Short mmCIF file of N, CA and C in Angstrom, two decimals:
data_model
loop_
_atom_site.label_atom_id
_atom_site.label_comp_id
_atom_site.label_asym_id
_atom_site.label_seq_id
_atom_site.Cartn_x
_atom_site.Cartn_y
_atom_site.Cartn_z
N LEU A 1 -22.74 -10.19 17.38
CA LEU A 1 -23.01 -9.75 18.73
C LEU A 1 -24.45 -9.28 18.84
N ARG A 2 -24.99 -9.44 20.01
CA ARG A 2 -26.37 -9.02 20.21
C ARG A 2 -26.49 -8.37 21.58
N ALA A 3 -27.42 -7.46 21.72
CA ALA A 3 -27.66 -6.83 23.02
C ALA A 3 -28.83 -7.50 23.69
N VAL A 4 -28.80 -7.57 25.00
CA VAL A 4 -29.89 -8.16 25.77
C VAL A 4 -30.86 -7.06 26.17
N ASP A 5 -32.07 -7.12 25.67
CA ASP A 5 -33.20 -6.29 26.04
C ASP A 5 -33.13 -4.80 25.72
N ASP A 6 -32.06 -4.11 26.01
CA ASP A 6 -32.08 -2.67 25.77
C ASP A 6 -30.71 -2.17 25.33
N GLU A 7 -30.65 -0.92 24.92
CA GLU A 7 -29.42 -0.35 24.38
C GLU A 7 -28.33 -0.20 25.43
N ARG A 8 -28.69 -0.13 26.70
CA ARG A 8 -27.70 0.04 27.75
C ARG A 8 -26.94 -1.25 28.04
N SER A 9 -27.48 -2.37 27.63
CA SER A 9 -26.81 -3.65 27.85
C SER A 9 -25.56 -3.73 27.00
N LYS A 10 -24.52 -4.35 27.55
CA LYS A 10 -23.32 -4.52 26.74
C LYS A 10 -23.53 -5.66 25.75
N PRO A 11 -22.83 -5.64 24.63
CA PRO A 11 -23.01 -6.69 23.62
C PRO A 11 -22.71 -8.06 24.20
N GLN A 12 -23.45 -9.03 23.73
CA GLN A 12 -23.29 -10.40 24.21
C GLN A 12 -22.82 -11.30 23.07
N PRO A 13 -22.07 -12.36 23.40
CA PRO A 13 -21.64 -13.27 22.35
C PRO A 13 -22.82 -14.00 21.72
N HIS A 14 -22.67 -14.34 20.49
CA HIS A 14 -23.67 -15.09 19.76
C HIS A 14 -23.55 -16.57 20.14
N ILE A 15 -24.67 -17.21 20.43
CA ILE A 15 -24.68 -18.66 20.67
C ILE A 15 -25.14 -19.29 19.37
N ASP A 16 -24.23 -20.03 18.73
CA ASP A 16 -24.51 -20.58 17.40
C ASP A 16 -25.45 -21.77 17.43
N PHE A 17 -25.30 -22.63 18.45
CA PHE A 17 -26.13 -23.83 18.48
C PHE A 17 -26.39 -24.25 19.91
N GLY A 18 -27.47 -25.00 20.08
CA GLY A 18 -27.82 -25.53 21.39
C GLY A 18 -28.13 -27.00 21.30
N VAL A 19 -27.58 -27.75 22.22
CA VAL A 19 -27.92 -29.17 22.38
C VAL A 19 -29.04 -29.17 23.41
N VAL A 20 -30.27 -29.20 22.94
CA VAL A 20 -31.43 -29.03 23.79
C VAL A 20 -32.37 -30.20 23.55
N GLY A 21 -32.91 -30.73 24.62
CA GLY A 21 -33.82 -31.85 24.44
C GLY A 21 -34.49 -32.23 25.74
N PHE A 22 -34.55 -33.51 25.97
CA PHE A 22 -35.16 -34.07 27.16
C PHE A 22 -34.09 -34.86 27.91
N ALA A 23 -34.28 -35.05 29.19
CA ALA A 23 -33.34 -35.84 29.98
C ALA A 23 -33.22 -37.26 29.39
N LYS A 24 -32.02 -37.80 29.45
CA LYS A 24 -31.72 -39.18 29.02
C LYS A 24 -31.85 -39.39 27.51
N THR A 25 -31.57 -38.34 26.72
CA THR A 25 -31.64 -38.48 25.27
C THR A 25 -30.28 -38.32 24.60
N GLY A 26 -29.20 -38.28 25.41
CA GLY A 26 -27.86 -38.21 24.83
C GLY A 26 -27.25 -36.82 24.80
N THR A 27 -27.85 -35.85 25.48
CA THR A 27 -27.30 -34.50 25.45
C THR A 27 -25.93 -34.43 26.14
N THR A 28 -25.75 -35.19 27.22
CA THR A 28 -24.45 -35.19 27.91
C THR A 28 -23.39 -35.85 27.05
N TYR A 29 -23.73 -36.93 26.37
CA TYR A 29 -22.77 -37.57 25.46
C TYR A 29 -22.32 -36.58 24.39
N LEU A 30 -23.27 -35.88 23.80
CA LEU A 30 -22.94 -34.92 22.75
C LEU A 30 -22.10 -33.76 23.31
N LEU A 31 -22.41 -33.30 24.53
CA LEU A 31 -21.61 -32.26 25.17
C LEU A 31 -20.15 -32.72 25.28
N HIS A 32 -19.92 -33.91 25.81
CA HIS A 32 -18.55 -34.40 26.00
C HIS A 32 -17.83 -34.58 24.66
N TYR A 33 -18.55 -34.98 23.65
CA TYR A 33 -17.94 -35.08 22.33
C TYR A 33 -17.52 -33.69 21.84
N LEU A 34 -18.42 -32.72 21.95
CA LEU A 34 -18.15 -31.37 21.44
C LEU A 34 -17.07 -30.65 22.24
N LEU A 35 -16.87 -31.03 23.51
CA LEU A 35 -15.79 -30.44 24.30
C LEU A 35 -14.42 -30.75 23.72
N ASN A 36 -14.32 -31.81 22.93
CA ASN A 36 -13.06 -32.21 22.31
C ASN A 36 -12.90 -31.72 20.88
N VAL A 37 -13.84 -30.93 20.41
CA VAL A 37 -13.77 -30.37 19.06
C VAL A 37 -13.23 -28.94 19.18
N PRO A 38 -12.04 -28.67 18.62
CA PRO A 38 -11.43 -27.35 18.79
C PRO A 38 -12.26 -26.18 18.25
N GLU A 39 -13.16 -26.45 17.33
CA GLU A 39 -13.96 -25.38 16.73
C GLU A 39 -15.22 -25.06 17.51
N THR A 40 -15.39 -25.64 18.71
CA THR A 40 -16.58 -25.36 19.51
C THR A 40 -16.20 -24.93 20.92
N ASP A 41 -17.01 -24.03 21.48
CA ASP A 41 -16.91 -23.62 22.87
C ASP A 41 -18.28 -23.85 23.49
N MET A 42 -18.34 -24.78 24.44
CA MET A 42 -19.61 -25.13 25.06
C MET A 42 -19.85 -24.37 26.37
N GLY A 43 -19.02 -23.38 26.65
CA GLY A 43 -19.21 -22.60 27.87
C GLY A 43 -18.84 -23.37 29.12
N GLY A 44 -18.06 -24.41 28.97
CA GLY A 44 -17.63 -25.22 30.11
C GLY A 44 -18.15 -26.64 30.02
N ASN A 45 -17.81 -27.42 31.02
CA ASN A 45 -18.10 -28.85 31.04
C ASN A 45 -19.39 -29.17 31.81
N THR A 46 -20.43 -28.40 31.57
CA THR A 46 -21.68 -28.61 32.27
C THR A 46 -22.84 -28.04 31.45
N GLU A 47 -24.05 -28.28 31.91
CA GLU A 47 -25.20 -27.73 31.19
C GLU A 47 -25.40 -26.27 31.56
N HIS A 48 -25.95 -25.53 30.62
CA HIS A 48 -26.23 -24.12 30.82
C HIS A 48 -27.63 -23.83 30.31
N CYS A 49 -28.57 -23.79 31.21
CA CYS A 49 -29.94 -23.48 30.85
C CYS A 49 -30.22 -22.03 31.25
N LEU A 50 -30.99 -21.34 30.45
CA LEU A 50 -31.27 -19.94 30.75
C LEU A 50 -32.13 -19.78 31.99
N GLY A 51 -33.04 -20.71 32.25
CA GLY A 51 -33.84 -20.66 33.45
C GLY A 51 -34.74 -19.46 33.54
N LYS A 52 -35.01 -19.05 34.77
CA LYS A 52 -35.93 -17.94 35.04
C LYS A 52 -35.40 -16.66 34.40
N PRO A 53 -36.26 -15.91 33.71
CA PRO A 53 -35.83 -14.67 33.06
C PRO A 53 -35.29 -13.66 34.07
N GLY A 54 -34.38 -12.85 33.62
CA GLY A 54 -33.81 -11.80 34.45
C GLY A 54 -32.42 -11.44 33.95
N HIS A 55 -32.08 -10.16 34.03
CA HIS A 55 -30.80 -9.69 33.49
C HIS A 55 -29.60 -10.36 34.16
N LYS A 56 -29.63 -10.54 35.47
CA LYS A 56 -28.48 -11.15 36.16
C LYS A 56 -28.25 -12.57 35.67
N GLN A 57 -29.31 -13.33 35.53
CA GLN A 57 -29.20 -14.71 35.05
C GLN A 57 -28.67 -14.74 33.62
N ILE A 58 -29.18 -13.88 32.77
CA ILE A 58 -28.76 -13.84 31.37
C ILE A 58 -27.31 -13.39 31.26
N GLU A 59 -26.92 -12.35 32.00
CA GLU A 59 -25.54 -11.88 31.95
C GLU A 59 -24.57 -12.93 32.46
N LYS A 60 -24.96 -13.66 33.50
CA LYS A 60 -24.11 -14.75 34.01
C LYS A 60 -23.94 -15.82 32.93
N PHE A 61 -25.03 -16.14 32.26
CA PHE A 61 -24.98 -17.13 31.19
C PHE A 61 -24.02 -16.69 30.08
N PHE A 62 -24.18 -15.46 29.60
CA PHE A 62 -23.34 -14.97 28.51
C PHE A 62 -21.89 -14.77 28.92
N SER A 63 -21.61 -14.57 30.21
CA SER A 63 -20.23 -14.36 30.65
C SER A 63 -19.37 -15.61 30.46
N LEU A 64 -19.99 -16.75 30.21
CA LEU A 64 -19.26 -17.99 30.01
C LEU A 64 -18.59 -18.06 28.64
N TYR A 65 -18.97 -17.17 27.74
CA TYR A 65 -18.51 -17.23 26.35
C TYR A 65 -17.66 -16.03 25.98
N LYS A 66 -16.76 -16.24 25.03
CA LYS A 66 -15.89 -15.18 24.52
C LYS A 66 -16.40 -14.72 23.15
N HIS A 67 -16.00 -13.51 22.77
CA HIS A 67 -16.39 -12.93 21.49
C HIS A 67 -15.43 -13.34 20.38
N ASN A 68 -15.93 -13.66 19.24
CA ASN A 68 -15.17 -13.80 17.99
C ASN A 68 -13.83 -14.52 18.12
N ARG A 69 -13.82 -15.69 18.71
CA ARG A 69 -12.59 -16.46 18.85
C ARG A 69 -12.35 -17.31 17.62
N ARG A 70 -11.07 -17.65 17.40
CA ARG A 70 -10.66 -18.50 16.28
C ARG A 70 -9.65 -19.53 16.77
N THR A 71 -9.58 -20.65 16.05
CA THR A 71 -8.57 -21.64 16.35
C THR A 71 -7.22 -21.13 15.87
N GLU A 72 -6.16 -21.88 16.16
CA GLU A 72 -4.82 -21.51 15.69
C GLU A 72 -4.76 -21.46 14.16
N ASP A 73 -5.62 -22.24 13.50
CA ASP A 73 -5.67 -22.27 12.04
C ASP A 73 -6.57 -21.19 11.46
N GLY A 74 -7.16 -20.36 12.32
CA GLY A 74 -8.01 -19.27 11.85
C GLY A 74 -9.46 -19.63 11.64
N VAL A 75 -9.87 -20.83 12.06
CA VAL A 75 -11.26 -21.26 11.90
C VAL A 75 -12.09 -20.64 13.03
N PRO A 76 -13.23 -20.02 12.71
CA PRO A 76 -14.07 -19.44 13.76
C PRO A 76 -14.55 -20.51 14.74
N ILE A 77 -14.56 -20.16 16.01
CA ILE A 77 -15.06 -21.08 17.05
C ILE A 77 -16.54 -20.80 17.26
N LYS A 78 -17.33 -21.85 17.17
CA LYS A 78 -18.78 -21.75 17.36
C LYS A 78 -19.12 -21.91 18.83
N ASN A 79 -19.97 -21.04 19.35
CA ASN A 79 -20.43 -21.13 20.73
C ASN A 79 -21.66 -22.00 20.80
N GLY A 80 -21.67 -22.94 21.75
CA GLY A 80 -22.81 -23.83 21.92
C GLY A 80 -23.22 -23.92 23.38
N LEU A 81 -24.40 -24.42 23.61
CA LEU A 81 -24.86 -24.66 24.97
C LEU A 81 -25.50 -26.03 25.03
N LYS A 82 -25.57 -26.56 26.24
CA LYS A 82 -26.23 -27.85 26.46
C LYS A 82 -27.25 -27.67 27.56
N CYS A 83 -28.49 -28.00 27.27
CA CYS A 83 -29.55 -27.94 28.27
C CYS A 83 -30.54 -29.07 28.01
N PRO A 84 -30.47 -30.15 28.81
CA PRO A 84 -31.35 -31.28 28.55
C PRO A 84 -32.82 -31.00 28.85
N LYS A 85 -33.10 -29.93 29.57
CA LYS A 85 -34.49 -29.63 29.90
C LYS A 85 -35.01 -28.37 29.21
N GLY A 86 -34.29 -27.89 28.22
CA GLY A 86 -34.63 -26.63 27.56
C GLY A 86 -35.99 -26.60 26.90
N ILE A 87 -36.47 -27.74 26.49
CA ILE A 87 -37.78 -27.78 25.83
C ILE A 87 -38.90 -27.84 26.85
N THR A 88 -38.67 -28.54 27.96
CA THR A 88 -39.73 -28.74 28.94
C THR A 88 -39.71 -27.71 30.07
N ASP A 89 -38.61 -26.95 30.22
CA ASP A 89 -38.50 -25.94 31.26
C ASP A 89 -39.57 -24.87 31.07
N GLU A 90 -40.10 -24.37 32.15
CA GLU A 90 -41.17 -23.37 32.12
C GLU A 90 -40.79 -22.13 31.30
N PHE A 91 -39.52 -21.73 31.36
CA PHE A 91 -39.08 -20.51 30.68
C PHE A 91 -38.22 -20.80 29.45
N GLY A 92 -37.86 -22.06 29.22
CA GLY A 92 -36.90 -22.41 28.18
C GLY A 92 -37.19 -21.87 26.80
N VAL A 93 -38.29 -22.24 26.22
CA VAL A 93 -38.59 -21.85 24.84
C VAL A 93 -38.75 -20.34 24.74
N ALA A 94 -39.40 -19.72 25.71
CA ALA A 94 -39.57 -18.26 25.68
C ALA A 94 -38.22 -17.55 25.76
N ASN A 95 -37.30 -18.05 26.58
CA ASN A 95 -35.98 -17.45 26.69
C ASN A 95 -35.17 -17.62 25.41
N TYR A 96 -35.25 -18.79 24.80
CA TYR A 96 -34.53 -18.99 23.53
C TYR A 96 -35.05 -18.03 22.47
N GLU A 97 -36.36 -17.89 22.42
CA GLU A 97 -36.96 -16.99 21.44
C GLU A 97 -36.54 -15.53 21.69
N LYS A 98 -36.49 -15.12 22.95
CA LYS A 98 -36.18 -13.74 23.28
C LYS A 98 -34.69 -13.42 23.21
N TYR A 99 -33.85 -14.27 23.81
CA TYR A 99 -32.43 -13.96 23.94
C TYR A 99 -31.53 -14.63 22.91
N LEU A 100 -31.99 -15.71 22.31
CA LEU A 100 -31.17 -16.46 21.35
C LEU A 100 -31.96 -16.78 20.08
N PRO A 101 -32.54 -15.77 19.43
CA PRO A 101 -33.43 -16.04 18.31
C PRO A 101 -32.77 -16.67 17.09
N ASP A 102 -31.45 -16.51 16.94
CA ASP A 102 -30.77 -17.07 15.77
C ASP A 102 -30.06 -18.38 16.06
N THR A 103 -30.20 -18.91 17.26
CA THR A 103 -29.52 -20.15 17.64
C THR A 103 -30.20 -21.33 16.97
N ARG A 104 -29.37 -22.24 16.46
CA ARG A 104 -29.89 -23.48 15.86
C ARG A 104 -29.83 -24.57 16.92
N PHE A 105 -30.77 -25.49 16.86
CA PHE A 105 -30.84 -26.53 17.88
C PHE A 105 -30.57 -27.91 17.32
N ILE A 106 -29.86 -28.69 18.15
CA ILE A 106 -29.54 -30.09 17.81
C ILE A 106 -30.42 -30.95 18.69
#
C-alpha cells in the first residue's frame, strides 16, 4: 500500500504493472487478454490514464482497485492498468514517477 502525496491521504492499492505505450500498438488486445486472467485486475474493461495531476483524479483512479485480493487458490491478484497514451501524455511520465514509482511497464 502507498499513500498519495501526504500522510492524511488514505492508503492506496499498489499497481503492479501498466500496459503503456502508443496508440495502435496492441494495448487494447493485451487488456482484453489480461481481463481473462484470474490473477490480474485491470480496474475494469477500459483504459485508465492518470491524466492531469490532482488528488480527485488520483483518488478516482485508485478507487477502481481493491487491496490485497487473492484468487480462490490463494494466488495474489496483480493490479494493472492500460493507457495507450501514457508515454506521450503531457502528464503521463511525471504521474507514473510520482504516484506509481514501483509499477513495471509492458
